[in-house]
Amino acid sequence: MQLKKLFAVATLLVGALLAGCQTTNPYTGEQQASKSTKYGLGGVLAGAAIGAIADGGDGALKGAIIGGAAGAGYGHYLDRQETVLRAELEGTGVQVYRQGDELKLIMPSNITFDSSKSDIKSAFYPVLGSVAKVFKEYDRNLIQVVGYTDSTGGDKINVPLSLARADSVANYIAFQGVMGERISAYGRGSMDPIASNKTTDGRAKNRRVEINLLPAPQR
């Protein structure tokens, strides 16, 4: 296939992705491409490059089609998962972050645990129940639960406490019916602070449990 023809077909693929996946930003009113579009475009480019190396122009076209479909499919899955999690967790104090193909939930310790304790607060059980419900519905993730503390107290206290809190969250999610093979728990103490430990507000932000949702290996 001639290069010009390949370029024209790739342009049509990109245009179709952009046209089909435009959304309106509810805050600005502007048109924007969804995350699934970005995954699809990345898949088109990556697939075309690999296909070209393997089989010239025809391979590039096939790779673009396959790569675009795969990329957009996974991106769309994450779009839906993120939307459901945000709806379930609105007003709970749990923050939802998206970076590439990973989703992160940040749970401040003041809403999950009493001071220096690892037993989940009774008022937080319904929130974790909602999280577990989404995890059961969307099962293409590995679930990494990580506990953190501020820098006061020293590692001898902070590391075991952070691990005990991560274990409490992980065990409750598994108790709600999420497959245990998907779940792992870690305690990192005062490592990886997200705010300054020099202020009261910063230390409060650092005392947290994070749930990282990572792509599961393809079966």
Tab-separated table of C-alpha atoms in Angstrom, residues 27-140:
chain	number	residue	atom	x	y	z
A	27	TYR	CA	-18.146	22.840	33.860
A	28	THR	CA	-16.852	24.759	30.832
A	29	GLY	CA	-19.319	23.752	28.125
A	30	GLU	CA	-16.399	22.987	25.797
A	31	GLN	CA	-16.200	19.945	23.554
A	32	GLN	CA	-13.448	17.539	24.532
A	33	ALA	CA	-12.253	14.047	23.701
A	34	SER	CA	-12.972	11.386	26.300
A	35	LYS	CA	-10.199	9.262	27.804
A	36	SER	CA	-11.296	6.362	25.611
A	37	THR	CA	-10.562	8.517	22.555
A	38	LYS	CA	-7.037	9.172	23.804
A	39	TYR	CA	-6.504	5.445	24.344
A	40	GLY	CA	-7.877	4.754	20.887
A	41	LEU	CA	-5.597	7.281	19.207
A	42	GLY	CA	-2.624	5.875	21.076
A	43	GLY	CA	-3.631	2.399	19.963
A	44	VAL	CA	-3.918	3.494	16.330
A	45	LEU	CA	-0.409	4.971	16.355
A	46	ALA	CA	1.175	2.089	18.246
A	47	GLY	CA	-0.600	-0.530	16.172
A	48	ALA	CA	0.355	1.153	12.917
A	49	ALA	CA	4.003	1.362	13.925
A	50	ILE	CA	4.211	-2.290	14.947
A	51	GLY	CA	2.292	-3.434	11.882
A	52	ALA	CA	4.521	-1.453	9.549
A	53	ILE	CA	7.625	-3.074	10.974
A	54	ALA	CA	6.122	-6.533	10.677
A	55	ASP	CA	4.382	-6.302	7.300
A	56	GLY	CA	4.914	-2.952	5.608
A	57	GLY	CA	1.987	-0.761	4.620
A	58	ASP	CA	-0.724	-3.407	4.838
A	59	GLY	CA	0.542	-4.422	8.259
A	60	ALA	CA	0.433	-0.838	9.400
A	61	LEU	CA	-3.222	-0.521	8.412
A	62	LYS	CA	-4.194	-3.758	10.152
A	63	GLY	CA	-2.204	-2.757	13.230
A	64	ALA	CA	-3.883	0.643	13.338
A	65	ILE	CA	-7.344	-0.904	13.233
A	66	ILE	CA	-6.601	-3.552	15.863
A	67	GLY	CA	-4.614	-1.194	18.114
A	68	GLY	CA	-7.273	1.484	17.951
A	69	ALA	CA	-10.061	-0.907	18.853
A	70	ALA	CA	-8.126	-2.413	21.771
A	71	GLY	CA	-7.017	0.952	23.117
A	72	ALA	CA	-10.437	2.526	22.899
A	73	GLY	CA	-12.058	-0.556	24.461
A	74	TYR	CA	-9.900	-0.496	27.587
A	75	GLY	CA	-10.100	3.271	27.846
A	76	HIS	CA	-13.885	3.105	27.637
A	77	TYR	CA	-13.923	0.468	30.374
A	78	LEU	CA	-11.893	2.762	32.648
A	79	ASP	CA	-14.109	5.731	31.783
A	80	ARG	CA	-17.168	3.820	32.969
A	81	GLN	CA	-15.444	2.486	36.084
A	82	GLU	CA	-14.249	5.949	37.055
A	83	THR	CA	-17.715	7.439	36.543
A	84	VAL	CA	-19.363	4.791	38.731
A	85	LEU	CA	-16.785	5.178	41.500
A	86	ARG	CA	-17.165	8.964	41.544
A	87	ALA	CA	-20.931	8.632	41.793
A	88	GLU	CA	-20.734	6.064	44.596
A	89	LEU	CA	-18.175	8.058	46.595
A	90	GLU	CA	-19.559	11.572	46.156
A	91	GLY	CA	-19.734	13.328	49.504
A	92	THR	CA	-17.944	10.544	51.405
A	93	GLY	CA	-14.566	12.268	51.732
A	94	VAL	CA	-12.883	9.639	49.541
A	95	GLN	CA	-10.990	11.164	46.621
A	96	VAL	CA	-10.823	9.536	43.186
A	97	TYR	CA	-7.803	10.160	40.938
A	98	ARG	CA	-7.147	8.924	37.413
A	99	GLN	CA	-3.716	8.764	35.821
A	100	GLY	CA	-3.413	6.917	32.537
A	101	ASP	CA	-4.614	3.356	32.951
A	102	GLU	CA	-4.643	3.497	36.755
A	103	LEU	CA	-7.324	4.649	39.197
A	104	LYS	CA	-6.544	5.664	42.773
A	105	LEU	CA	-8.855	6.092	45.761
A	106	ILE	CA	-7.501	8.143	48.675
A	107	MET	CA	-9.177	7.576	52.032
A	108	PRO	CA	-8.162	10.039	54.776
A	109	SER	CA	-7.552	8.269	58.088
A	110	ASN	CA	-9.842	10.617	60.008
A	111	ILE	CA	-12.880	9.155	58.239
A	112	THR	CA	-11.683	5.549	58.248
A	113	PHE	CA	-9.967	5.005	61.614
A	114	ASP	CA	-9.787	6.414	65.112
A	115	SER	CA	-6.434	7.856	66.175
A	116	SER	CA	-3.710	5.179	66.460
A	117	LYS	CA	-6.272	2.434	65.742
A	118	SER	CA	-6.601	-0.008	62.844
A	119	ASP	CA	-10.242	-0.971	63.322
A	120	ILE	CA	-12.437	0.565	60.619
A	121	LYS	CA	-14.948	3.105	61.927
A	122	SER	CA	-18.462	1.715	61.860
A	123	ALA	CA	-19.701	4.750	59.894
A	124	PHE	CA	-17.232	3.936	57.123
A	125	TYR	CA	-18.412	0.381	56.486
A	126	PRO	CA	-21.167	1.453	54.043
A	127	VAL	CA	-18.612	3.431	52.034
A	128	LEU	CA	-16.300	0.440	51.742
A	129	GLY	CA	-19.319	-1.667	50.882
A	130	SER	CA	-20.037	0.642	47.940
A	131	VAL	CA	-16.401	0.404	46.853
A	132	ALA	CA	-16.514	-3.391	47.013
A	133	LYS	CA	-19.720	-3.445	44.958
A	134	VAL	CA	-17.976	-1.547	42.145
A	135	PHE	CA	-14.897	-3.782	42.404
A	136	LYS	CA	-17.086	-6.862	41.924
A	137	GLU	CA	-18.806	-5.361	38.890
A	138	TYR	CA	-15.559	-4.137	37.341
A	139	ASP	CA	-13.191	-7.052	37.812
A	140	ARG	CA	-10.410	-6.220	35.348
